[in-house]
Short mmCIF file of C-alpha atoms and ligand atoms in Angstrom, two decimals:
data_model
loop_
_atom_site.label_atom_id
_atom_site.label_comp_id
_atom_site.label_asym_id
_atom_site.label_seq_id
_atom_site.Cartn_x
_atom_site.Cartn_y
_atom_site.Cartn_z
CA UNK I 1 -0.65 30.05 13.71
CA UNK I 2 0.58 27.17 11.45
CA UNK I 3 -1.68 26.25 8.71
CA UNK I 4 -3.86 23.19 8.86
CA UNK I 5 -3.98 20.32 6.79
CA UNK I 6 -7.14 20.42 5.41
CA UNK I 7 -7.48 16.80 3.96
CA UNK I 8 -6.70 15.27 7.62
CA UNK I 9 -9.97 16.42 9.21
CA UNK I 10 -12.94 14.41 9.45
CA UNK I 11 -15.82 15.20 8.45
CA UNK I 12 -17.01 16.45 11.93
CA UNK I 13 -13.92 18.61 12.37
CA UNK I 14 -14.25 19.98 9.10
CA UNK I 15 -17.98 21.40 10.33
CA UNK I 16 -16.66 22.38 13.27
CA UNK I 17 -13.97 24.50 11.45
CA UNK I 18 -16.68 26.21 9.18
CA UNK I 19 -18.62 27.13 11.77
CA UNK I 20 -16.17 28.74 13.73
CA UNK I 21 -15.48 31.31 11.10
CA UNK I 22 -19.13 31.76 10.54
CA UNK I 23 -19.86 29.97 7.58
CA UNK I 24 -22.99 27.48 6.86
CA UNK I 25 -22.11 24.06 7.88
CA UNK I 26 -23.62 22.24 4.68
CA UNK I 27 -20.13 23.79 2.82
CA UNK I 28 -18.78 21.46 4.75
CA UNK I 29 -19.67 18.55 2.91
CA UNK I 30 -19.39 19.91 -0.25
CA UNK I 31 -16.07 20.71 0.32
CA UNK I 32 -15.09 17.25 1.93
CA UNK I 33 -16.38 15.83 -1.69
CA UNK I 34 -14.22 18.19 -3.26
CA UNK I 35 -10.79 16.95 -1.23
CA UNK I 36 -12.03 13.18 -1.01
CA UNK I 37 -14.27 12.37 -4.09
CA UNK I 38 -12.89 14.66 -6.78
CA UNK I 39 -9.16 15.19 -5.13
CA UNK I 40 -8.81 19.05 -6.17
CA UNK I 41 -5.15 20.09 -5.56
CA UNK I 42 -6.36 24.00 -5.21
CA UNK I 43 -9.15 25.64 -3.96
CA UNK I 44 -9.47 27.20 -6.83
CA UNK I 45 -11.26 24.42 -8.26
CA UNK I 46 -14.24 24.18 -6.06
CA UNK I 47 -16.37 25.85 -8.11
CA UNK I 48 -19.45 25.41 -5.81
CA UNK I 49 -17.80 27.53 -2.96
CA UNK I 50 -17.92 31.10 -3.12
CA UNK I 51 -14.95 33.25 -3.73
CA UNK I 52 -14.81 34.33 0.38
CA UNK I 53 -14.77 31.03 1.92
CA UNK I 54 -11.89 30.24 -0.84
CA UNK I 55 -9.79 32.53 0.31
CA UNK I 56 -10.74 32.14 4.11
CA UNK I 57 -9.58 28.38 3.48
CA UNK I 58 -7.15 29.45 1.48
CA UNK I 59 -5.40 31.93 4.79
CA UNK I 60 -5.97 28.74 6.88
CA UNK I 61 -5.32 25.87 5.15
CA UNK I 62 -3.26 24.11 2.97
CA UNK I 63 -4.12 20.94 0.50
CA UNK I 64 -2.49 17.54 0.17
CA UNK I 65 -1.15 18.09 -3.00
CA UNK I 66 0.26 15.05 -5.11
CA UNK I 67 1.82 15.65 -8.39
CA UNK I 68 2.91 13.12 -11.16
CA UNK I 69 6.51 13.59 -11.80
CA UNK I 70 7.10 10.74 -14.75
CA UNK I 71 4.54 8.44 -15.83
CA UNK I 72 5.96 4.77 -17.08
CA UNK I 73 3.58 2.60 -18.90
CA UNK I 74 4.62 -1.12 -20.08
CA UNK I 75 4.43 -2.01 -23.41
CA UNK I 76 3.24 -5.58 -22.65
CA UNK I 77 0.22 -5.41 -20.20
CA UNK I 78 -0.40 -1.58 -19.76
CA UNK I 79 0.87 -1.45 -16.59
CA UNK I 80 1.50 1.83 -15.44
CA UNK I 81 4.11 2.95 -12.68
CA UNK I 82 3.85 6.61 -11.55
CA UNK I 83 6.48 8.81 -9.46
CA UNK I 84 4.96 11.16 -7.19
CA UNK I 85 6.32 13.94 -5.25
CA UNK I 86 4.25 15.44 -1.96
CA UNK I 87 4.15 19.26 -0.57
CA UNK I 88 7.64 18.40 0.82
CA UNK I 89 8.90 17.67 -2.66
CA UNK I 90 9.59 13.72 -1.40
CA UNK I 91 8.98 11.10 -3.77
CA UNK I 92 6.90 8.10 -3.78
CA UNK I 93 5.75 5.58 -6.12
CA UNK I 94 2.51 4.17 -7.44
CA UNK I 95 1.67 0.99 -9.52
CA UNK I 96 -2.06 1.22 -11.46
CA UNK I 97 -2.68 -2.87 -12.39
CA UNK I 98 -5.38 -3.74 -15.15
CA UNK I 99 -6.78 -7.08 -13.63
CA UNK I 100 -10.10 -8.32 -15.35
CA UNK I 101 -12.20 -7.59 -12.33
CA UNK I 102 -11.02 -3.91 -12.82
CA UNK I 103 -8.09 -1.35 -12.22
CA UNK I 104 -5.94 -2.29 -9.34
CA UNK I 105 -3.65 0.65 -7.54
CA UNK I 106 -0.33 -0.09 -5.69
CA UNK I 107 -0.33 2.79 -2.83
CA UNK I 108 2.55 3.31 -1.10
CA UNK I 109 2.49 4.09 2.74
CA UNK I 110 6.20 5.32 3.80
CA UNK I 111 8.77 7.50 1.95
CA UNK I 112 11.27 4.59 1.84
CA UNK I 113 11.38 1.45 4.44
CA UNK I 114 12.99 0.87 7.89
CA UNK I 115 12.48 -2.79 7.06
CA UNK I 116 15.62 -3.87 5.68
CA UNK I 117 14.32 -6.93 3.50
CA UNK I 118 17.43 -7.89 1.42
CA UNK I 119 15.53 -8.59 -2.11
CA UNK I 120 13.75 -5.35 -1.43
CA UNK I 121 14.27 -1.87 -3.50
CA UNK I 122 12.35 -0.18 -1.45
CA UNK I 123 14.09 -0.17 1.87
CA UNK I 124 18.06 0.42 0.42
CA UNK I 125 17.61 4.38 0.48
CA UNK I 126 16.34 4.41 4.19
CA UNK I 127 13.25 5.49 5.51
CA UNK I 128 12.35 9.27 5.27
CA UNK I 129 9.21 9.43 7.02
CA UNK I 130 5.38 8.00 7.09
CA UNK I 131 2.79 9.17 4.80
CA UNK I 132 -0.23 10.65 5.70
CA UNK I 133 -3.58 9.17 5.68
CA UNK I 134 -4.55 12.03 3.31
CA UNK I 135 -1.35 10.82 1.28
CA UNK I 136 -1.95 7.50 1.00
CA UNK I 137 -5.83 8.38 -0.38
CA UNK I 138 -4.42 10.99 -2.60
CA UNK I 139 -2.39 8.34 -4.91
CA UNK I 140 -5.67 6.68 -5.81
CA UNK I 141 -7.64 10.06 -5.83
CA UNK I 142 -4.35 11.62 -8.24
CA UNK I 143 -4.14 8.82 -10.67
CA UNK I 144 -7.97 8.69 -11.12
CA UNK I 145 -7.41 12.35 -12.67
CA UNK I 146 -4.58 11.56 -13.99
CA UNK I 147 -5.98 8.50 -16.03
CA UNK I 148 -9.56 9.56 -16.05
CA UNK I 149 -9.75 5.82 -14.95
CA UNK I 150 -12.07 4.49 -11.98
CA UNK I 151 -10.19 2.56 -9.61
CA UNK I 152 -12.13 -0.26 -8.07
CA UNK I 153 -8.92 -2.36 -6.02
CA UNK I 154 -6.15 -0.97 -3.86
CA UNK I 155 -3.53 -2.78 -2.19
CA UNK I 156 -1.07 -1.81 -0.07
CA UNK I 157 2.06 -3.15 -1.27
CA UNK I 158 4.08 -0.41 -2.47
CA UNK I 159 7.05 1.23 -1.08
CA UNK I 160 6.70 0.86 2.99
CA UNK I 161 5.45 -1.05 5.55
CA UNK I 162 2.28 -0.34 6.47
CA UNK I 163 2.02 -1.41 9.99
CA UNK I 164 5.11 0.38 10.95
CA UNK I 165 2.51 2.85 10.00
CA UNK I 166 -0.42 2.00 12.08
CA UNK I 167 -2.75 4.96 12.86
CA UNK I 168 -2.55 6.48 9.36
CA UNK I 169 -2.28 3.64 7.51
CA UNK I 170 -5.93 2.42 9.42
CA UNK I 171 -7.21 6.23 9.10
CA UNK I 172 -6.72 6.01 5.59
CA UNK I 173 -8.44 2.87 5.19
CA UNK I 174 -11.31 4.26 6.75
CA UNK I 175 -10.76 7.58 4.32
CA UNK I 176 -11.02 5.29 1.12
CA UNK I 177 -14.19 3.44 2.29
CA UNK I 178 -15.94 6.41 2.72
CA UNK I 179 -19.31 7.10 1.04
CA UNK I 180 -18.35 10.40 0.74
CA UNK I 181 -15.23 10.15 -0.82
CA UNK I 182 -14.00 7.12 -2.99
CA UNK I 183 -16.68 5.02 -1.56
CA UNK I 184 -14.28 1.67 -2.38
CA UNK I 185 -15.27 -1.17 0.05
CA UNK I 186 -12.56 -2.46 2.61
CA UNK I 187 -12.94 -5.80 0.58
CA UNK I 188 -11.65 -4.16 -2.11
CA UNK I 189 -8.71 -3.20 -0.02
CA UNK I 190 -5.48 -5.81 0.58
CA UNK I 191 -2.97 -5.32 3.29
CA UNK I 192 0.59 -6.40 3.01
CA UNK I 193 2.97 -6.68 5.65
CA UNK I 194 6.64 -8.31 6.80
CA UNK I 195 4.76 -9.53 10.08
CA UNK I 196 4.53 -7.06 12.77
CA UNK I 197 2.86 -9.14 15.18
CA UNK I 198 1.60 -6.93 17.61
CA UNK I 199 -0.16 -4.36 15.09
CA UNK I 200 -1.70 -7.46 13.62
CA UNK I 201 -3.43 -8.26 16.67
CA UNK I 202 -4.30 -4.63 16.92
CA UNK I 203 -5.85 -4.87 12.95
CA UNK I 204 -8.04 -7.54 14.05
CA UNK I 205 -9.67 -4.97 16.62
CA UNK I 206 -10.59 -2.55 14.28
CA UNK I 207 -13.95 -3.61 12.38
CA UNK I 208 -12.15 -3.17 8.90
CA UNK I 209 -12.78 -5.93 6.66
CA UNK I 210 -9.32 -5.69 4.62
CA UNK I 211 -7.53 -8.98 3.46
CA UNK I 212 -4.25 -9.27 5.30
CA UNK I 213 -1.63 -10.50 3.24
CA UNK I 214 1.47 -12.15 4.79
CA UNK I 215 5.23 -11.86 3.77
CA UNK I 216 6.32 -14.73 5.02
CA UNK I 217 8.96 -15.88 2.36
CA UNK I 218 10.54 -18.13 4.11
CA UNK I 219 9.76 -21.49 6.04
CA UNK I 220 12.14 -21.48 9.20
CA UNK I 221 13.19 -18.40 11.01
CA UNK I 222 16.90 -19.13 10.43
CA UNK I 223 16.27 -18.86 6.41
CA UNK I 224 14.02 -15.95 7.52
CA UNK I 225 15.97 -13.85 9.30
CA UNK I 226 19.07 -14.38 6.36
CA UNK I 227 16.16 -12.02 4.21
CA UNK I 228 14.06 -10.17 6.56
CA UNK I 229 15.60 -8.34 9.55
CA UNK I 230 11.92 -8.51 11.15
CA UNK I 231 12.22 -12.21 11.37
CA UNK I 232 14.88 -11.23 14.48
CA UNK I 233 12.12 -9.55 16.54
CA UNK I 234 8.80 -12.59 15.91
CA UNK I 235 9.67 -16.24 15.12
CA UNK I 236 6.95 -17.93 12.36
CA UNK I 237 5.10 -19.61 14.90
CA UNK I 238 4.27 -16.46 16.88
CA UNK I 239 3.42 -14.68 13.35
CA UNK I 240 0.91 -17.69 12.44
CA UNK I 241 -0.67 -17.49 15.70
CA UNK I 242 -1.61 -14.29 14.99
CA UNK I 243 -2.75 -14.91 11.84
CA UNK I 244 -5.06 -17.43 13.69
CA UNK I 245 -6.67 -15.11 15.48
CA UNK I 246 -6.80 -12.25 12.27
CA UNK I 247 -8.66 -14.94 10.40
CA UNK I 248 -10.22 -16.04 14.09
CA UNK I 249 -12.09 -12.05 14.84
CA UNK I 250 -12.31 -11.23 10.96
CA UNK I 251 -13.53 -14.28 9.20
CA UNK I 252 -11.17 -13.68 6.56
CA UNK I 253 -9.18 -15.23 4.73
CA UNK I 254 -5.12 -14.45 4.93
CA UNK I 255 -3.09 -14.56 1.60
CA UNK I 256 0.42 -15.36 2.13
CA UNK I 257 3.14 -14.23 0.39
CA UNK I 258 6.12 -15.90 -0.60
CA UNK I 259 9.22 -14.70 -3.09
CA UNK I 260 10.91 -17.52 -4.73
CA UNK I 261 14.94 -17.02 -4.65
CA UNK I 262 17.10 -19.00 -6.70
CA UNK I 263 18.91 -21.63 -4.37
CA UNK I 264 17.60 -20.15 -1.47
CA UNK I 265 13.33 -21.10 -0.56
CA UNK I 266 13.08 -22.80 -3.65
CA UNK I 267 13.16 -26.77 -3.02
CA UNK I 268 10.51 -29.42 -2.60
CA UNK I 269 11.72 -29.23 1.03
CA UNK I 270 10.77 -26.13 1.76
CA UNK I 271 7.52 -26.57 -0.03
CA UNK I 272 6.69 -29.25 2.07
CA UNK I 273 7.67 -27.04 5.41
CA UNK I 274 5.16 -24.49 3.56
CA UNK I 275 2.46 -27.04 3.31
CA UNK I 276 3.33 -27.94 7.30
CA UNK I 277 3.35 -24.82 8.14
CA UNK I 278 0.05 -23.46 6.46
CA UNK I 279 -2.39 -26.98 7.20
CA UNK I 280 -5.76 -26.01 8.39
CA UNK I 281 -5.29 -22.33 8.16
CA UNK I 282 -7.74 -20.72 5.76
CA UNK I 283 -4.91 -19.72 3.58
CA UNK I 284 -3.73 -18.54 -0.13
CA UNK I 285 -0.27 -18.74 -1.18
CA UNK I 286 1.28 -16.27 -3.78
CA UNK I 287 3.92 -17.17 -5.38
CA UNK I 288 6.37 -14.23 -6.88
CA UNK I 289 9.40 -15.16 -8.84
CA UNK I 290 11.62 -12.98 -6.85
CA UNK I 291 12.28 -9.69 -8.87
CA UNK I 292 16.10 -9.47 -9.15
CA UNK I 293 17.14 -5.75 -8.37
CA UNK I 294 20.40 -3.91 -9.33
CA UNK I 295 23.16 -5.41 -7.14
CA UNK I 296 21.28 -7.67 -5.13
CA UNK I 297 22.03 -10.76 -4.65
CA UNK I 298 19.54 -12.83 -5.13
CA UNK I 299 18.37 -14.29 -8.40
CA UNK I 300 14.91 -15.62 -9.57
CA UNK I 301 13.97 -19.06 -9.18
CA UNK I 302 14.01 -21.33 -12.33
CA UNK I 303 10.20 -21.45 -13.90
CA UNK I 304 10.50 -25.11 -13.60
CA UNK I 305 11.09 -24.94 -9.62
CA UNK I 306 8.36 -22.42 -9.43
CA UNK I 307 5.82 -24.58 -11.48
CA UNK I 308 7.26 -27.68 -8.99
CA UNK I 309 6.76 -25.60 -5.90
CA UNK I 310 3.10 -24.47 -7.09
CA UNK I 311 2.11 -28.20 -7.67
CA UNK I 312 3.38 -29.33 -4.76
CA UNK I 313 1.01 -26.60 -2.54
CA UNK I 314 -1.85 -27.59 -4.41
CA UNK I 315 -1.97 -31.20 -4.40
CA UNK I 316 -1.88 -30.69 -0.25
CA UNK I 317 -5.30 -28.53 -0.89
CA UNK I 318 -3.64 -25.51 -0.23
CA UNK I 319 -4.94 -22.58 -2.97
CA UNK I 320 -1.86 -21.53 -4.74
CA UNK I 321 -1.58 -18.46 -7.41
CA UNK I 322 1.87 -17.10 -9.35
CA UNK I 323 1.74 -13.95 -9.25
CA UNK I 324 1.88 -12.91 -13.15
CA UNK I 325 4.34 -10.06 -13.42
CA UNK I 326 3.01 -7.39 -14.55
CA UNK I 327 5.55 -4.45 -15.93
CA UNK I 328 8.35 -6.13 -16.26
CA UNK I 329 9.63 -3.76 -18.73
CA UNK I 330 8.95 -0.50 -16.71
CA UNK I 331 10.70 -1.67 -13.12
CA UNK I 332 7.38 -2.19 -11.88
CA UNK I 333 8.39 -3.87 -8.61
CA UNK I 334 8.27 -1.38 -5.69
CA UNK I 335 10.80 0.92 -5.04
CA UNK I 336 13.01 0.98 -7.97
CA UNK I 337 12.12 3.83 -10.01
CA UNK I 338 12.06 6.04 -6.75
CA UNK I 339 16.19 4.35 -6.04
CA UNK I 340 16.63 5.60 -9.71
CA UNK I 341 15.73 8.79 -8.99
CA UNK I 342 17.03 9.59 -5.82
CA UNK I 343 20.06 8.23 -7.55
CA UNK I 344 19.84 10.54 -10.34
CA UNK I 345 19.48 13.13 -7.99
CA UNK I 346 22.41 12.85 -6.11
CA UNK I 347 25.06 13.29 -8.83
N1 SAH W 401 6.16 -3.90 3.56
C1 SAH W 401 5.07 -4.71 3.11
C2 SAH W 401 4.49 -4.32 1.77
C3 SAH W 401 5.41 -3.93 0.66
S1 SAH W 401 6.04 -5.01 -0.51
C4 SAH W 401 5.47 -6.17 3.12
O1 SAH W 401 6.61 -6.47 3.39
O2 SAH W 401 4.60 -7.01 2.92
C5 SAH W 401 4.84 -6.04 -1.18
C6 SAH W 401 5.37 -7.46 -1.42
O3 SAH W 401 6.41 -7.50 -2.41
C7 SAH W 401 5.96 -8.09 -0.17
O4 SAH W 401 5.55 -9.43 -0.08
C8 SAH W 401 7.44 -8.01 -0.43
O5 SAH W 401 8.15 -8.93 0.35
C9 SAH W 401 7.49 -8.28 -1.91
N2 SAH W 401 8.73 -7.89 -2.57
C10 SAH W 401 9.51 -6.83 -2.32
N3 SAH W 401 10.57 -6.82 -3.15
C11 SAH W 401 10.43 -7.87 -3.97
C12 SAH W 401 11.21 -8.41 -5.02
N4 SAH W 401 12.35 -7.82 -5.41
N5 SAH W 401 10.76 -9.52 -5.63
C13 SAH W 401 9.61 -10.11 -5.23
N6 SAH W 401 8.84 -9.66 -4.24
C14 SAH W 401 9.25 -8.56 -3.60
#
């Protein structure tokens, strides 16, 4: 029989697991703290269990085991951008933020990207496969060790798209806000994704009360299907409608993201299509100077046009943020110290 994941069963599975080979069911709790709270890569570590249910776990289980490879920390802000391999040796990448209102972590929630987003690192190796729920939780769980650091914030704007991966994207939501576990609130917990319209209809369903955050980066579909293959399957308007109804079931608010490329989404024009676009929506923009990668071909807008483009939002009432960039000097956006490495790798 193949070994089970032990860090993908609830609770309730977990108990009924223990019981079946005759153990008490209480250990089943304490061990659940053990995966989700402390995030022990070896059963070895639980010191509370006894040396015979360790090795009965041991025969049938396995761990989600995430392990730093390299470790990049920016000079400027402290920053720090982590590579992580899995149990199949892939590689992912996290980003742990110092924000004021407390440490912030990047999760990632694909090895690589089907997505195809043109100003995107992320998605120019291909897609490998989705991460687990179990995997997604472990990056916060394996830089808290790592750092000794609480973290009280996670988004999910790392390498992936998240609702490409639905079901263990939302089970590890539900993971992360567990008492339990790492107990962090779903308010505490952003969303980012390209626009997959009928998974955000699907989010709204679920009870979870995560802010959604939009890529929309672009104010007709033309311009955004030049940058976002995904533009091709759901025009804006159908995207913003269900937006409506995210912010209609949830009550919250949706933050909408937008890149700024040189020459490209940059004028007072398409501010003003943004400002169209966006009136009487409970909305946030955030702006982010587009990150220039190696070889692509776009190139970040001018500070001036960004400063132009910000005013411009805000004097139509609509609450507009730049994002600051934080690890600039460490490759910081998603997906480029994994394309280094797999580079690396290859020769
Ligand atoms: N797939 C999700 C989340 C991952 S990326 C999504 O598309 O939303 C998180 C954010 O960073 C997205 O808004 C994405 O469009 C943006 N992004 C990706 N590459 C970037 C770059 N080079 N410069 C600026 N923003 C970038």
């Amino acid at each position: 029989m193949d070994k089970i994941n032990i860090n993908e069963l609830t609770l309730e599975e977990l108990e009924n697991y223990i019981e079946r080979i005759d153990e008490k069911k209480f250990h089943a709790k304490q061990i659940y703290k053990w995966l989700h709270r402390i995030g022990v890569v070896s059963f070895y570590d639980m010191t509370d269990i006894s040396k015979s249910l360790r090795e009965k776990l041991k025969k049938d289980t396995y761990i989600t085991k995430l392990e730093v490879i390299t470790c990049q920390k920016s000079q400027k802000d402290g920053t720090m951008k982590f590579l992580i391999s899995l149990n199949d040796n892939a590689a992912i990448e996290s980003v742990l933020m110092r924000y004021h209102h407390g440490n912030t972590l990047c999760v990632s929630t694909q090895v690589g990207c089907k997505m195809g987003c043109k100003f995107c690192a992320s998605t120019k190796e291909g897609f490998e496969r989705n991460l687990l729920a179990s995997e997604i939780e472990g990056q916060i769980l394996t830089i808290q060790r790592y750092t000794n650091e609480k973290i009280s914030n996670v988004v999910y704007m790392g390498i992936g798209e998240p609702l490409d991966n639905y079901d263990n994207v939302v089970k590890s939501i539900r993971l992360i806000n567990n008492p339990l576990g790492l107990g962090i609130g779903a308010r505490h917990i952003s969303l980012s994704t390209c626009g997959i319209v009928p998974n955000i209809y699907k989010l709204a369903n679920e009870n979870i009360q995560c802010t959604l955050s939009i890529s929309l980066h672009a104010t007709t579909d033309e311009k955004r299907r030049e940058i976002m293959p995904i533009a091709n399957r759901y025009t804006i308007s159908e995207l913003l409608e269900a937006c409506k109804e995210y912010i209609k079931i949830t009550g919250r608010r949706i933050s909408f993201e937008y890149a700024l490329i040189y020459g490209k989404n940059d004028s007072r024009e398409d501010a003003l299509a943004l400002v169209k676009l966006l009136r009487g929506m409970i909305a946030h923009v955030n702006l982010i100077p587009v990150n220039e990668i190696k070889n692509g071909a776009y190139k970040k807008a001018t500070e001036k046009s960004v400063e132009n483009f910000m005013n411009i939002l805000n004097s139509c009432s609509i609450v507009t943020t730049v994002r600051r960039e934080l690890g600039s000097d460490i490759d910081a956006a998603c997906g480029q110290l994994r394309k280094k490495y797999i580079e690396k790798e290859k020769y």
